[in-house]
Amino acid sequence: MTGVSVIVPVFNEAPNVAELVRRVSASLGSLEAEIVFVDDSTDETPDVIRAVAATSELPVRLIHRDPDEARGGLGGAVVEGIRAAAHDRCVVMDGDLQHPPEKIPELLAKADRTDGAVVVASRYVGDGTNDGLSGFVRVLVSRASTLVTKAMFPVRLRAVTDPMTGFFLVSRDRVDFAGLQPRGFKILLEILARQSLSVSEIPFHFAERFAGESKASLTQGIRFLLQLASLRFGRMSGFAMIGALGAVANIAIVWLLTMLGLGYVAAAVVAAEVTIVGNFLLIEHFVFADLRRNAGSGWARFAKSFGFNNVEAAIRIPVLAFMVETWHVSAVVATAMTLLVAFVVRFVFHSLVVYAPTTESDGALPHVLDELDQQLRQPGEL
């Protein structure tokens, strides 16, 4: 087993430093290793790191970045730490001990067995858990963001159950870090989305924080959405444009039919059916054309799309009626609002289900990955 550099990006994590160093040291034993803290803190954290480093048996290094000049957020800190690492194999983990250091040897062993470029510690494989997430809302947001992310990158993330984790091993000599543009806190997503890499996984239990408070916030959520949009703007933008055309057509049909005297519910049903078929034909040719060959027959794709969209419409139209009858929202405005929510749900379903590679084509998938990769690298794609 070769040496390893443990990269720990931190922001105001002073109470966790000593315990993290102790547990990392204990887990690695006599293995040649180091801990590299990349610190953007505004408190006493860098002083605590220096004090712990002075007494630690394991080499501990500090890269302190001026918070006003630090670039790329947490992702930028990780990349800076990896570039400065003494070893090619780098384990990235948070500084709050929600990522158990005792899993580092397992990450290294998995990398040795698979010779992969990346080994992901996943909350969603095997006996992994996300028990450390506080509250139902954070759990829901975490799972939803994972689904949306996988939907945006159905090929690159096909074998990854937890692309949002911050706990992973990367072989520096196998990744083009010069091509990364870190701009948020999901650096693993950045690495996997921009490059075609061999990935394996191990399970882990996402623990509660050892000390301090979570850095999760609305601002972080917005940054994640911006990062996601910048990475996957190509496919989703096409889906959005077709969805927008469908929404305009839907609203226009509702307006026309209601002006002609048809009830708004019946008008919404007719508009939904027309736009469901039209949208499918457009996304087949302009959004998911590169995935059609391995996603079953055209009729099977149509059946999945048509069935799902009718179920979605069967849910959306009663919600629309409730908004009109109870909240006294106009039929046109209610249609627009419900279609906006439906857009995200439709995109996730089509990416993960309608255009997912079928079992019969799984064996052929490796032969077309290079072709897909070239298509995904076209302007607007990744």
CSV table of C-alpha atoms in Angstrom, one decimal:
chain,number,residue,atom,x,y,z
A,1,MET,CA,0.0,0.0,0.0
A,2,THR,CA,1.6,3.3,-1.1
A,3,GLY,CA,1.7,6.5,0.9
A,4,VAL,CA,-1.2,8.9,1.1
A,5,SER,CA,-1.9,12.6,1.6
A,6,VAL,CA,-5.1,13.4,3.6
A,7,ILE,CA,-6.5,16.7,2.3
A,8,VAL,CA,-8.7,18.5,4.8
A,9,PRO,CA,-10.3,21.8,3.7
A,10,VAL,CA,-11.4,23.7,6.8
A,11,PHE,CA,-13.3,26.8,7.7
A,12,ASN,CA,-13.5,27.7,11.4
A,13,GLU,CA,-13.1,24.1,12.7
A,14,ALA,CA,-10.7,24.7,15.6
A,15,PRO,CA,-12.5,22.4,18.1
A,16,ASN,CA,-12.2,19.4,15.7
A,17,VAL,CA,-8.5,19.7,14.7
A,18,ALA,CA,-6.8,17.8,17.5
A,19,GLU,CA,-9.3,14.9,17.4
A,20,LEU,CA,-9.2,14.6,13.6
A,21,VAL,CA,-5.3,14.4,13.7
A,22,ARG,CA,-5.4,11.8,16.5
A,23,ARG,CA,-7.9,9.6,14.6
A,24,VAL,CA,-6.2,9.9,11.2
A,25,SER,CA,-2.9,9.0,12.8
A,26,ALA,CA,-4.4,6.0,14.6
A,27,SER,CA,-6.1,4.7,11.5
A,28,LEU,CA,-2.9,5.0,9.3
A,29,GLY,CA,-0.5,3.5,11.8
A,30,SER,CA,3.0,3.2,10.3
A,31,LEU,CA,1.9,4.0,6.7
A,32,GLU,CA,3.8,6.8,5.1
A,33,ALA,CA,1.3,9.7,5.2
A,34,GLU,CA,0.6,13.3,5.9
A,35,ILE,CA,-2.3,15.6,6.6
A,36,VAL,CA,-2.6,18.8,4.6
A,37,PHE,CA,-5.0,21.3,6.1
A,38,VAL,CA,-6.2,24.0,3.6
A,39,ASP,CA,-7.6,26.7,5.8
A,40,ASP,CA,-9.9,29.6,4.9
A,41,SER,CA,-10.8,30.3,8.5
A,42,THR,CA,-11.5,33.6,10.2
A,43,ASP,CA,-11.0,32.4,13.7
A,44,GLU,CA,-8.2,30.7,15.6
A,45,THR,CA,-8.2,27.5,13.5
A,46,PRO,CA,-4.8,28.1,11.9
A,47,ASP,CA,-3.1,28.6,15.3
A,48,VAL,CA,-4.7,25.4,16.6
A,49,ILE,CA,-3.4,23.5,13.5
A,50,ARG,CA,0.1,24.8,14.1
A,51,ALA,CA,0.0,23.8,17.8
A,52,VAL,CA,-1.3,20.3,17.0
A,53,ALA,CA,1.3,19.9,14.2
A,54,ALA,CA,4.1,20.6,16.6
A,55,THR,CA,3.3,17.5,18.7
A,56,SER,CA,1.8,15.2,16.1
A,57,GLU,CA,3.8,12.0,15.1
A,58,LEU,CA,2.1,12.2,11.6
A,59,PRO,CA,3.4,15.1,9.5
A,60,VAL,CA,0.8,17.9,9.5
A,61,ARG,CA,1.0,20.8,7.0
A,62,LEU,CA,-1.0,24.0,6.9
A,63,ILE,CA,-1.9,26.0,3.8
A,64,HIS,CA,-3.7,29.1,5.1
A,65,ARG,CA,-5.5,31.2,2.5
A,66,ASP,CA,-6.6,34.7,3.0
A,67,PRO,CA,-10.5,34.5,3.1
A,68,ASP,CA,-10.7,37.6,0.9
A,69,GLU,CA,-8.5,36.1,-1.7
A,70,ALA,CA,-9.3,32.4,-1.6
A,71,ARG,CA,-10.6,31.2,-4.9
A,72,GLY,CA,-13.0,28.5,-5.7
A,73,GLY,CA,-14.5,28.0,-2.2
A,74,LEU,CA,-14.1,24.6,-0.7
A,75,GLY,CA,-13.5,23.0,-4.1
A,76,GLY,CA,-10.6,25.4,-4.8
A,77,ALA,CA,-9.1,24.6,-1.4
A,78,VAL,CA,-9.2,20.9,-2.2
A,79,VAL,CA,-7.5,21.3,-5.5
A,80,GLU,CA,-4.8,23.5,-3.9
A,81,GLY,CA,-4.2,20.9,-1.3
A,82,ILE,CA,-3.9,18.1,-3.8
A,83,ARG,CA,-1.5,20.1,-5.9
A,84,ALA,CA,0.7,20.6,-2.9
A,85,ALA,CA,0.5,17.0,-1.6
A,86,ALA,CA,3.6,14.9,-1.2
A,87,HIS,CA,1.8,11.7,-2.5
A,88,ASP,CA,-0.1,11.0,-5.6
A,89,ARG,CA,-2.9,9.2,-3.7
A,90,CYS,CA,-4.9,11.8,-1.9
A,91,VAL,CA,-7.9,11.3,0.4
A,92,VAL,CA,-10.2,14.2,0.7
A,93,MET,CA,-12.4,14.6,3.8
A,94,ASP,CA,-14.2,17.2,5.8
A,95,GLY,CA,-12.7,18.6,9.0
A,96,ASP,CA,-15.8,18.0,11.2
A,97,LEU,CA,-15.3,14.2,11.6
A,98,GLN,CA,-18.6,13.4,9.9
A,99,HIS,CA,-16.3,11.5,7.6
A,100,PRO,CA,-14.7,8.7,9.8
A,101,PRO,CA,-10.9,8.6,9.4
A,102,GLU,CA,-11.0,4.9,10.2
A,103,LYS,CA,-12.3,4.4,6.6
A,104,ILE,CA,-9.1,5.7,5.0
A,105,PRO,CA,-7.4,2.3,4.9
A,106,GLU,CA,-10.4,0.8,3.2
A,107,LEU,CA,-10.3,3.5,0.6
A,108,LEU,CA,-6.7,2.8,0.0
A,109,ALA,CA,-7.3,-1.0,-0.1
A,110,LYS,CA,-10.1,-0.5,-2.6
A,111,ALA,CA,-7.9,1.6,-4.8
A,112,ASP,CA,-5.2,-1.1,-4.7
A,113,ARG,CA,-7.6,-3.8,-5.8
A,114,THR,CA,-9.3,-1.8,-8.5
A,115,ASP,CA,-6.5,0.4,-9.7
A,116,GLY,CA,-9.1,3.1,-10.2
A,117,ALA,CA,-8.6,6.8,-10.5
A,118,VAL,CA,-11.3,7.6,-7.9
A,119,VAL,CA,-12.7,5.7,-4.9
A,120,VAL,CA,-15.9,7.2,-3.5
A,121,ALA,CA,-17.0,6.8,0.1
A,122,SER,CA,-20.8,6.5,-0.3
A,123,ARG,CA,-23.7,6.9,2.0
A,124,TYR,CA,-26.0,5.1,-0.4
A,125,VAL,CA,-24.2,1.8,-1.1
A,126,GLY,CA,-24.1,-1.3,1.0
A,127,ASP,CA,-24.6,-0.6,4.6
A,128,GLY,CA,-23.8,3.1,4.3
A,129,THR,CA,-26.0,5.7,6.0
A,130,ASN,CA,-26.5,9.4,6.2
A,131,ASP,CA,-27.5,9.4,9.8
A,132,GLY,CA,-25.4,12.5,10.5
A,133,LEU,CA,-27.7,14.7,8.5
A,134,SER,CA,-29.8,16.6,11.0
A,135,GLY,CA,-33.6,16.7,10.3
A,136,PHE,CA,-35.9,15.4,7.7
A,137,VAL,CA,-35.5,18.4,5.5
A,138,ARG,CA,-31.7,18.0,5.1
A,139,VAL,CA,-32.1,14.3,4.3
A,140,LEU,CA,-34.7,15.1,1.7
A,141,VAL,CA,-32.6,17.9,0.2
A,142,SER,CA,-29.6,15.6,0.1
A,143,ARG,CA,-31.4,12.8,-1.7
A,144,ALA,CA,-33.2,15.1,-4.1
A,145,SER,CA,-29.9,16.9,-5.0
A,146,THR,CA,-28.3,13.5,-5.6
A,147,LEU,CA,-31.1,12.5,-8.0
A,148,VAL,CA,-31.0,15.7,-9.9
A,149,THR,CA,-27.2,15.6,-10.2
A,150,LYS,CA,-27.3,12.0,-11.5
A,151,ALA,CA,-30.0,12.9,-13.9
A,152,MET,CA,-27.8,15.7,-15.4
A,153,PHE,CA,-24.9,13.3,-15.9
A,154,PRO,CA,-26.5,9.9,-16.7
A,155,VAL,CA,-23.4,8.5,-18.3
A,156,ARG,CA,-20.6,9.9,-16.2
A,157,LEU,CA,-22.3,9.2,-12.9
A,158,ARG,CA,-24.0,5.9,-13.9
A,159,ALA,CA,-21.8,3.9,-11.5
A,160,VAL,CA,-21.7,6.5,-8.7
A,161,THR,CA,-24.3,6.4,-6.0
A,162,ASP,CA,-23.1,9.4,-4.0
A,163,PRO,CA,-21.6,12.1,-6.3
A,164,MET,CA,-22.3,14.7,-3.6
A,165,THR,CA,-20.0,13.2,-1.0
A,166,GLY,CA,-17.0,15.1,0.2
A,167,PHE,CA,-15.1,11.9,1.2
A,168,PHE,CA,-13.2,10.2,-1.5
A,169,LEU,CA,-9.7,9.1,-2.7
A,170,VAL,CA,-8.3,10.4,-5.9
A,171,SER,CA,-5.1,9.4,-7.7
A,172,ARG,CA,-3.5,12.7,-8.7
A,173,ASP,CA,-1.6,11.2,-11.6
A,174,ARG,CA,-4.8,10.0,-13.2
A,175,VAL,CA,-6.8,13.3,-13.0
A,176,ASP,CA,-6.3,16.5,-15.1
A,177,PHE,CA,-6.6,19.1,-12.3
A,178,ALA,CA,-5.6,21.8,-14.8
A,179,GLY,CA,-8.9,21.3,-16.5
A,180,LEU,CA,-11.0,21.8,-13.4
A,181,GLN,CA,-12.8,25.1,-12.6
A,182,PRO,CA,-13.7,24.7,-8.9
A,183,ARG,CA,-16.5,27.1,-7.8
A,184,GLY,CA,-18.3,25.5,-4.9
A,185,PHE,CA,-18.2,22.8,-2.3
A,186,LYS,CA,-18.9,19.7,-4.4
A,187,ILE,CA,-15.5,19.1,-5.9
A,188,LEU,CA,-16.0,15.4,-6.5
A,189,LEU,CA,-18.9,16.3,-8.8
A,190,GLU,CA,-16.6,18.7,-10.6
A,191,ILE,CA,-13.9,16.0,-11.1
A,192,LEU,CA,-16.3,13.3,-12.3
A,193,ALA,CA,-18.4,15.5,-14.5
A,194,ARG,CA,-15.5,17.0,-16.4
A,195,GLN,CA,-13.5,13.8,-17.0
A,196,SER,CA,-14.2,10.2,-17.8
A,197,LEU,CA,-12.6,8.2,-14.9
A,198,SER,CA,-12.7,4.7,-13.5
A,199,VAL,CA,-14.7,4.9,-10.2
A,200,SER,CA,-15.3,2.4,-7.4
A,201,GLU,CA,-17.1,2.8,-4.1
A,202,ILE,CA,-17.1,1.8,-0.4
A,203,PRO,CA,-19.9,2.3,2.1
A,204,PHE,CA,-19.6,4.6,5.1
A,205,HIS,CA,-21.7,5.9,7.9
A,206,PHE,CA,-22.0,9.7,7.7
A,207,ALA,CA,-21.6,10.6,11.4
A,208,GLU,CA,-22.7,13.6,13.5
A,209,ARG,CA,-20.3,16.5,13.8
A,210,PHE,CA,-17.7,16.1,16.6
A,211,ALA,CA,-18.0,19.8,17.5
A,212,GLY,CA,-19.0,23.1,16.1
A,213,GLU,CA,-21.9,24.0,13.8
A,214,SER,CA,-22.8,23.0,10.3
A,215,LYS,CA,-21.8,25.3,7.4
A,216,ALA,CA,-24.8,24.3,5.3
A,217,SER,CA,-26.9,27.3,4.4
A,218,LEU,CA,-29.2,28.7,1.8
A,219,THR,CA,-26.1,30.4,0.2
A,220,GLN,CA,-24.3,27.1,-0.1
A,221,GLY,CA,-27.4,25.7,-1.7
A,222,ILE,CA,-27.5,28.5,-4.3
A,223,ARG,CA,-23.8,28.0,-5.0
A,224,PHE,CA,-24.4,24.3,-5.6
A,225,LEU,CA,-27.2,25.0,-8.1
A,226,LEU,CA,-25.0,27.5,-9.9
A,227,GLN,CA,-22.2,24.9,-10.0
A,228,LEU,CA,-24.5,22.2,-11.3
A,229,ALA,CA,-26.0,24.5,-13.9
A,230,SER,CA,-22.5,25.5,-15.2
A,231,LEU,CA,-21.4,21.9,-15.4
A,232,ARG,CA,-24.5,20.5,-17.1
A,233,PHE,CA,-25.8,23.6,-18.9
A,234,GLY,CA,-25.9,21.9,-22.3
A,235,ARG,CA,-28.4,19.1,-21.9
A,236,MET,CA,-30.6,20.8,-19.3
A,237,SER,CA,-30.7,24.0,-21.3
A,238,GLY,CA,-32.1,22.1,-24.3
A,239,PHE,CA,-34.6,20.3,-22.1
A,240,ALA,CA,-35.6,23.7,-20.6
A,241,MET,CA,-36.0,25.3,-24.0
A,242,ILE,CA,-38.3,22.6,-25.3
A,243,GLY,CA,-40.1,22.6,-21.9
A,244,ALA,CA,-40.5,26.4,-22.3
A,245,LEU,CA,-41.9,26.0,-25.8
A,246,GLY,CA,-44.2,23.3,-24.5
A,247,ALA,CA,-45.3,25.5,-21.6
A,248,VAL,CA,-46.1,28.4,-24.0
A,249,ALA,CA,-48.0,26.0,-26.2
A,250,ASN,CA,-49.8,24.6,-23.2
A,251,ILE,CA,-50.8,28.0,-21.9
A,252,ALA,CA,-51.8,29.1,-25.4
A,253,ILE,CA,-54.0,26.1,-25.9
A,254,VAL,CA,-55.6,26.6,-22.5
A,255,TRP,CA,-56.3,30.2,-23.3
A,256,LEU,CA,-57.7,29.5,-26.7
A,257,LEU,CA,-60.0,26.6,-25.6
A,258,THR,CA,-61.3,28.6,-22.6
A,259,MET,CA,-62.0,31.6,-24.8
A,260,LEU,CA,-64.0,29.2,-27.1
A,261,GLY,CA,-66.1,28.2,-24.1
A,262,LEU,CA,-64.4,24.9,-23.0
A,263,GLY,CA,-64.0,24.5,-19.2
A,264,TYR,CA,-60.5,25.1,-17.9
A,265,VAL,CA,-60.0,21.5,-16.7
A,266,ALA,CA,-60.9,20.0,-20.0
A,267,ALA,CA,-58.8,22.6,-21.7
A,268,ALA,CA,-55.8,21.7,-19.5
A,269,VAL,CA,-56.3,18.0,-20.3
A,270,VAL,CA,-56.2,18.6,-24.1
A,271,ALA,CA,-53.2,21.0,-23.7
A,272,ALA,CA,-51.3,18.5,-21.6
A,273,GLU,CA,-51.8,15.6,-24.1
A,274,VAL,CA,-50.8,17.7,-27.1
A,275,THR,CA,-47.6,19.1,-25.5
A,276,ILE,CA,-46.7,15.7,-24.0
A,277,VAL,CA,-46.4,14.2,-27.5
A,278,GLY,CA,-44.8,17.2,-29.0
A,279,ASN,CA,-42.2,17.5,-26.2
A,280,PHE,CA,-41.2,13.9,-26.5
A,281,LEU,CA,-40.6,14.1,-30.2
A,282,LEU,CA,-38.4,17.2,-29.7
A,283,ILE,CA,-36.3,15.9,-26.8
A,284,GLU,CA,-35.8,12.6,-28.7
A,285,HIS,CA,-34.0,14.5,-31.5
A,286,PHE,CA,-32.5,17.5,-29.7
A,287,VAL,CA,-31.7,16.6,-26.1
A,288,PHE,CA,-31.2,12.8,-25.7
A,289,ALA,CA,-30.2,11.8,-29.2
A,290,ASP,CA,-26.8,10.6,-27.9
A,291,LEU,CA,-28.5,8.2,-25.4
A,292,ARG,CA,-31.2,6.7,-27.6
A,293,ARG,CA,-29.2,3.8,-29.0
A,294,ASN,CA,-28.8,2.1,-25.6
A,295,ALA,CA,-32.1,3.1,-24.1
A,296,GLY,CA,-34.5,0.5,-25.6
A,297,SER,CA,-36.8,0.9,-28.5
A,298,GLY,CA,-38.5,4.2,-29.5
A,299,TRP,CA,-41.9,2.8,-28.6
A,300,ALA,CA,-40.6,1.8,-25.2
A,301,ARG,CA,-39.2,5.2,-24.6
A,302,PHE,CA,-42.4,6.8,-25.8
A,303,ALA,CA,-44.5,4.6,-23.5
A,304,LYS,CA,-42.4,5.5,-20.5
A,305,SER,CA,-42.5,9.2,-21.3
A,306,PHE,CA,-46.2,9.3,-22.2
A,307,GLY,CA,-47.2,7.2,-19.1
A,308,PHE,CA,-45.1,9.3,-16.7
A,309,ASN,CA,-46.3,12.6,-18.1
A,310,ASN,CA,-49.9,11.5,-17.9
A,311,VAL,CA,-49.4,10.5,-14.3
A,312,GLU,CA,-47.7,13.9,-13.7
A,313,ALA,CA,-50.6,15.6,-15.4
A,314,ALA,CA,-53.1,13.7,-13.4
A,315,ILE,CA,-51.5,15.1,-10.3
A,316,ARG,CA,-50.8,18.5,-11.6
A,317,ILE,CA,-54.3,19.3,-13.0
A,318,PRO,CA,-56.1,18.7,-9.6
A,319,VAL,CA,-53.4,21.0,-8.0
A,320,LEU,CA,-54.2,23.5,-10.7
A,321,ALA,CA,-57.9,23.2,-10.0
A,322,PHE,CA,-57.3,23.7,-6.3
A,323,MET,CA,-55.3,26.9,-7.0
A,324,VAL,CA,-58.0,28.3,-9.2
A,325,GLU,CA,-61.0,27.3,-7.0
A,326,THR,CA,-59.5,27.8,-3.5
A,327,TRP,CA,-56.8,30.5,-4.0
A,328,HIS,CA,-58.6,32.2,-6.9
A,329,VAL,CA,-55.5,32.2,-9.1
A,330,SER,CA,-56.3,32.7,-12.8
A,331,ALA,CA,-56.2,29.5,-14.9
A,332,VAL,CA,-53.3,30.8,-17.0
A,333,VAL,CA,-51.1,31.7,-14.0
A,334,ALA,CA,-51.9,28.4,-12.2
A,335,THR,CA,-50.9,26.5,-15.3
A,336,ALA,CA,-47.6,28.4,-15.6
A,337,MET,CA,-46.8,27.8,-11.9
A,338,THR,CA,-47.5,24.1,-12.0
A,339,LEU,CA,-45.6,23.6,-15.2
A,340,LEU,CA,-42.5,25.1,-13.6
A,341,VAL,CA,-42.5,22.5,-10.9
A,342,ALA,CA,-43.2,19.8,-13.4
A,343,PHE,CA,-40.2,20.7,-15.4
A,344,VAL,CA,-37.7,19.6,-12.8
A,345,VAL,CA,-39.6,16.4,-12.1
A,346,ARG,CA,-39.8,15.5,-15.8
A,347,PHE,CA,-36.1,16.1,-16.4
A,348,VAL,CA,-35.1,13.8,-13.6
A,349,PHE,CA,-37.4,11.0,-14.8
A,350,HIS,CA,-36.4,11.2,-18.4
A,351,SER,CA,-32.6,11.2,-17.6
A,352,LEU,CA,-32.7,8.4,-15.1
A,353,VAL,CA,-35.5,6.2,-16.5
A,354,VAL,CA,-36.6,6.9,-20.1
A,355,TYR,CA,-33.0,7.2,-21.4
A,356,ALA,CA,-31.2,5.0,-19.0
A,357,PRO,CA,-29.2,2.1,-20.6
A,358,THR,CA,-31.3,-1.0,-20.8
A,359,THR,CA,-30.1,-4.4,-19.3
A,360,GLU,CA,-29.7,-5.7,-22.9
A,361,SER,CA,-27.4,-2.8,-23.8
A,362,ASP,CA,-25.3,-2.9,-20.6
A,363,GLY,CA,-22.8,-5.2,-22.2
A,364,ALA,CA,-22.4,-2.9,-25.2
A,365,LEU,CA,-22.1,0.3,-23.1
A,366,PRO,CA,-18.3,0.2,-22.8
A,367,HIS,CA,-18.0,0.2,-26.5
A,368,VAL,CA,-19.9,3.4,-26.9
A,369,LEU,CA,-18.6,5.3,-24.0
A,370,ASP,CA,-15.8,6.9,-26.1
A,371,GLU,CA,-18.4,8.0,-28.6
A,372,LEU,CA,-20.6,9.4,-25.9
A,373,ASP,CA,-17.7,11.1,-24.3
A,374,GLN,CA,-16.9,12.9,-27.5
A,375,GLN,CA,-20.5,14.0,-27.9
A,376,LEU,CA,-20.6,15.2,-24.3
A,377,ARG,CA,-17.5,17.3,-24.9
A,378,GLN,CA,-19.2,19.4,-27.7
A,379,PRO,CA,-19.8,23.1,-26.9
A,380,GLY,CA,-22.3,23.3,-24.1
A,381,GLU,CA,-21.7,19.8,-23.0
A,382,LEU,CA,-19.3,18.1,-20.6
